PDB file of C-alpha atoms in Angstrom:
ATOM      1  CA  MET O 472     -10.287  16.859  55.555  1.00 53.00           C
ATOM      2  CA  ASP O 473     -13.786  15.618  54.960  1.00 65.00           C
ATOM      3  CA  ARG O 474     -14.581  14.574  58.541  1.00 74.00           C
ATOM      4  CA  PRO O 475     -12.987  16.832  61.150  1.00 77.00           C
ATOM      5  CA  GLU O 476     -15.000  15.105  63.894  1.00 80.00           C
ATOM      6  CA  THR O 477     -12.946  11.915  63.378  1.00 83.00           C
ATOM      7  CA  THR O 478      -9.642  13.366  62.131  1.00 85.00           C
ATOM      8  CA  ILE O 479      -6.635  13.967  64.383  1.00 84.00           C
ATOM      9  CA  VAL O 480      -3.665  16.052  63.123  1.00 85.00           C
ATOM     10  CA  PRO O 481      -1.680  17.213  66.162  1.00 84.00           C
ATOM     11  CA  GLY O 482       1.946  18.166  66.435  1.00 82.00           C
ATOM     12  CA  GLU O 483       4.457  17.631  69.228  1.00 84.00           C
ATOM     13  CA  LEU O 484       2.758  14.656  70.864  1.00 81.00           C
ATOM     14  CA  TYR O 485       3.630  11.291  72.387  1.00 83.00           C
ATOM     15  CA  LEU O 486       2.593   8.005  70.777  1.00 81.00           C
ATOM     16  CA  ALA O 487       1.936   4.996  73.001  1.00 78.00           C
ATOM     17  CA  GLY O 488       1.622   1.461  71.666  1.00 76.00           C
ATOM     18  CA  GLU O 489      -1.015   0.500  74.218  1.00 78.00           C
ATOM     19  CA  PRO O 490      -2.854   1.943  77.236  1.00 77.00           C
ATOM     20  CA  GLY O 491      -0.644   2.162  80.320  1.00 79.00           C
ATOM     21  CA  THR O 492       2.606   2.500  78.368  1.00 81.00           C
ATOM     22  CA  PRO O 493       5.134   4.098  80.761  1.00 84.00           C
ATOM     23  CA  PRO O 494       6.222   7.617  79.719  1.00 81.00           C
ATOM     24  CA  GLY O 495       9.795   6.445  79.030  1.00 82.00           C
ATOM     25  CA  GLU O 496       8.538   3.943  76.445  1.00 82.00           C
ATOM     26  CA  ARG O 497       6.379   6.415  74.522  1.00 81.00           C
ATOM     27  CA  VAL O 498       7.692   7.898  71.276  1.00 81.00           C
ATOM     28  CA  TYR O 499       7.635  11.665  70.727  1.00 81.00           C
ATOM     29  CA  LEU O 500       6.357  12.737  67.291  1.00 82.00           C
ATOM     30  CA  ASN O 501       6.477  16.076  65.477  1.00 84.00           C
ATOM     31  CA  LEU O 502       3.308  15.560  63.412  1.00 84.00           C
ATOM     32  CA  LEU O 503       0.858  12.704  63.129  1.00 84.00           C
ATOM     33  CA  VAL O 504      -2.276  12.062  61.086  1.00 86.00           C
ATOM     34  CA  ALA O 505      -5.156   9.722  61.944  1.00 86.00           C
ATOM     35  CA  PHE O 506      -8.456   9.474  60.075  1.00 86.00           C
ATOM     36  CA  ASP O 507     -11.624   7.806  61.412  1.00 85.00           C
ATOM     37  CA  ALA O 508     -10.302   8.005  64.978  1.00 85.00           C
ATOM     38  CA  ASP O 509     -12.118   8.357  68.321  1.00 84.00           C
ATOM     39  CA  LEU O 510     -11.555  12.010  69.308  1.00 83.00           C
ATOM     40  CA  LYS O 511     -12.914  11.543  72.839  1.00 82.00           C
ATOM     41  CA  ALA O 512     -10.454   8.727  73.585  1.00 80.00           C
ATOM     42  CA  TYR O 513      -7.656  10.875  72.156  1.00 80.00           C
ATOM     43  CA  ARG O 514      -8.598  13.909  74.280  1.00 81.00           C
ATOM     44  CA  ASP O 515      -8.854  11.772  77.429  1.00 79.00           C
ATOM     45  CA  SER O 516      -5.171  10.819  77.118  1.00 75.00           C
ATOM     46  CA  ASN O 517      -1.969  12.859  77.069  1.00 68.00           C
ATOM     47  CA  ALA O 518      -0.727  10.704  74.187  1.00 74.00           C
ATOM     48  CA  TYR O 519      -2.149   9.108  71.067  1.00 78.00           C
ATOM     49  CA  THR O 520      -2.590   5.608  72.432  1.00 75.00           C
ATOM     50  CA  ILE O 521      -3.152   2.646  70.158  1.00 73.00           C
ATOM     51  CA  PRO O 522      -5.869   1.297  70.304  1.00 66.00           C
ATOM     52  CA  GLY O 523      -7.410   4.143  72.380  1.00 62.00           C
ATOM     53  CA  PRO O 524      -8.605   6.283  69.455  1.00 62.00           C
ATOM     54  CA  GLY O 525      -9.475   3.111  67.623  1.00 63.00           C
ATOM     55  CA  LYS O 526      -6.649   2.555  65.158  1.00 75.00           C
ATOM     56  CA  PRO O 527      -2.986   3.037  64.297  1.00 79.00           C
ATOM     57  CA  LEU O 528      -1.932   6.358  62.839  1.00 84.00           C
ATOM     58  CA  ASP O 529      -2.197   6.870  59.089  1.00 86.00           C
ATOM     59  CA  SER O 530       0.995   8.915  58.678  1.00 87.00           C
ATOM     60  CA  VAL O 531       3.860  10.371  60.730  1.00 86.00           C
ATOM     61  CA  LEU O 532       6.195  13.275  59.865  1.00 84.00           C
ATOM     62  CA  GLU O 533       9.403  13.859  61.829  1.00 84.00           C
ATOM     63  CA  ILE O 534      11.352  17.120  61.639  1.00 82.00           C
ATOM     64  CA  THR O 535      14.784  15.753  62.439  1.00 72.00           C
ATOM     65  CA  PRO O 536      17.738  17.409  64.123  1.00 62.00           C
ATOM     66  CA  ALA O 537      21.087  15.586  64.296  1.00 52.00           C
ATOM     67  CA  ALA O 538      20.454  14.549  67.896  1.00 54.00           C
ATOM     68  CA  THR O 539      17.564  12.267  66.879  1.00 54.00           C
ATOM     69  CA  ASP O 540      18.908  10.890  63.575  1.00 51.00           C
ATOM     70  CA  ASP O 541      19.718   7.352  64.750  1.00 56.00           C
ATOM     71  CA  ASN O 542      16.452   7.218  66.678  1.00 68.00           C
ATOM     72  CA  ASP O 543      14.349   8.424  63.715  1.00 67.00           C
ATOM     73  CA  THR O 544      15.926   6.076  61.155  1.00 69.00           C
ATOM     74  CA  GLY O 545      16.370   3.150  63.530  1.00 76.00           C
ATOM     75  CA  ARG O 546      14.230   2.526  66.598  1.00 80.00           C
ATOM     76  CA  LYS O 547      11.286   4.772  65.656  1.00 82.00           C
ATOM     77  CA  ARG O 548      11.183   3.470  62.086  1.00 85.00           C
ATOM     78  CA  LEU O 549      11.003  -0.158  63.264  1.00 87.00           C
ATOM     79  CA  TRP O 550       8.487   0.711  65.985  1.00 84.00           C
ATOM     80  CA  HIS O 551       6.186   2.543  63.542  1.00 86.00           C
ATOM     81  CA  ALA O 552       6.327  -0.398  61.109  1.00 90.00           C
ATOM     82  CA  GLY O 553       5.483  -2.786  63.953  1.00 88.00           C
ATOM     83  CA  LEU O 554       2.437  -0.676  64.834  1.00 85.00           C
ATOM     84  CA  GLY O 555       1.222  -0.818  61.233  1.00 89.00           C
ATOM     85  CA  ILE O 556       1.614   2.904  60.446  1.00 90.00           C
ATOM     86  CA  PRO O 557       1.333   3.051  56.619  1.00 92.00           C
ATOM     87  CA  GLU O 558       3.673   6.026  56.077  1.00 92.00           C
ATOM     88  CA  TYR O 559       6.679   7.467  57.883  1.00 91.00           C
ATOM     89  CA  TRP O 560       8.237  10.724  56.602  1.00 89.00           C
ATOM     90  CA  ARG O 561      11.404  12.512  57.762  1.00 87.00           C
ATOM     91  CA  PHE O 562      12.390  16.077  56.935  1.00 87.00           C
ATOM     92  CA  ASP O 563      15.849  17.542  57.548  1.00 82.00           C
ATOM     93  CA  GLU O 564      15.924  21.142  56.308  1.00 77.00           C
ATOM     94  CA  LYS O 565      19.695  21.282  55.829  1.00 70.00           C
ATOM     95  CA  GLY O 566      20.137  17.694  54.696  1.00 65.00           C
ATOM     96  CA  ASN O 567      23.101  17.233  57.027  1.00 63.00           C
ATOM     97  CA  ASP O 568      21.615  14.699  59.419  1.00 58.00           C
ATOM     98  CA  HIS O 569      20.100  12.140  57.032  1.00 60.00           C
ATOM     99  CA  ASP O 570      20.972  10.844  53.605  1.00 69.00           C
ATOM    100  CA  ALA O 571      18.523  13.389  52.154  1.00 76.00           C
ATOM    101  CA  LYS O 572      16.550  16.482  53.120  1.00 84.00           C
ATOM    102  CA  LEU O 573      13.286  14.598  52.611  1.00 88.00           C
ATOM    103  CA  SER O 574      12.732  10.876  52.877  1.00 88.00           C
ATOM    104  CA  GLY O 575       9.666   8.744  53.283  1.00 91.00           C
ATOM    105  CA  ASP O 576       8.700   5.133  53.685  1.00 93.00           C
ATOM    106  CA  ARG O 577       5.560   3.166  52.848  1.00 94.00           C
ATOM    107  CA  LEU O 578       4.579   0.010  54.678  1.00 95.00           C
ATOM    108  CA  VAL O 579       4.555  -2.989  52.319  1.00 96.00           C
ATOM    109  CA  GLU O 580       3.884  -6.424  53.817  1.00 94.00           C
ATOM    110  CA  GLY O 581       4.995  -5.302  57.279  1.00 92.00           C
ATOM    111  CA  ARG O 582       8.230  -3.595  56.164  1.00 93.00           C
ATOM    112  CA  TYR O 583       8.983  -0.053  55.104  1.00 94.00           C
ATOM    113  CA  GLU O 584      10.067   0.592  51.524  1.00 95.00           C
ATOM    114  CA  PRO O 585      11.337   3.989  50.306  1.00 93.00           C
ATOM    115  CA  ALA O 586       8.768   6.403  48.868  1.00 93.00           C
ATOM    116  CA  ALA O 587       9.581   8.257  45.647  1.00 91.00           C
ATOM    117  CA  ILE O 588      10.899  11.805  46.112  1.00 91.00           C
ATOM    118  CA  GLU O 589      10.687  14.301  43.250  1.00 89.00           C
ATOM    119  CA  GLU O 590      12.989  17.281  42.733  1.00 84.00           C
ATOM    120  CA  PRO O 591      11.329  19.640  40.220  1.00 81.00           C
ATOM    121  CA  GLU O 592      13.159  22.527  38.573  1.00 84.00           C
ATOM    122  CA  ASP O 593      12.274  24.820  41.483  1.00 84.00           C
ATOM    123  CA  GLY O 594      14.563  22.681  43.692  1.00 78.00           C
ATOM    124  CA  VAL O 595      11.881  21.959  46.307  1.00 83.00           C
ATOM    125  CA  LEU O 596      11.802  18.257  47.154  1.00 86.00           C
ATOM    126  CA  ARG O 597       8.358  16.649  47.100  1.00 85.00           C
ATOM    127  CA  GLY O 598       6.985  13.325  48.184  1.00 87.00           C
ATOM    128  CA  HIS O 599       3.385  12.260  47.651  1.00 86.00           C
ATOM    129  CA  SER O 600       1.610  10.840  50.666  1.00 85.00           C
ATOM    130  CA  GLU O 601      -0.968   8.268  49.574  1.00 83.00           C
ATOM    131  CA  VAL O 602      -2.705   8.156  52.936  1.00 78.00           C
ATOM    132  CA  PRO O 603      -3.859  11.746  53.438  1.00 66.00           C
ATOM    133  CA  SER O 604      -3.382  12.446  49.700  1.00 61.00           C
ATOM    134  CA  LEU O 605      -1.109  15.451  50.045  1.00 60.00           C
ATOM    135  CA  HIS O 606       2.407  16.437  49.119  1.00 60.00           C
ATOM    136  CA  VAL O 607       5.225  16.487  51.686  1.00 59.00           C
ATOM    137  CA  PRO O 608       6.589  18.990  52.719  1.00 56.00           C
TER     138      PRO O 608
END
């Protein structure tokens, strides 16, 4: 990361669509990435609040157990798209709770479209994140 003073990469955190969002309406995330964000505004809140740190997130990664499957592929997916989050990734280590162990979406004209997932000879699934320019997982 070129600018740690404006980069936020926390895990296990709530995301709020706007200041004052009641706790029950916040979404819990496993890992989020935001570049060029306001760190002071982020630290002053117990959630990443849009537009508090100045912008929507750049990418979200969910580590998904069966209990959250419908939420992660339904409500959260639609909510993230509505907030303008460019990428939404889901990882299910066993592959039992989703259609695949690794899946990702990219925001195209306000809707998520599936990201390409590679399976090299080593058997480790890989998806390329265009936003932070890294490979997932």
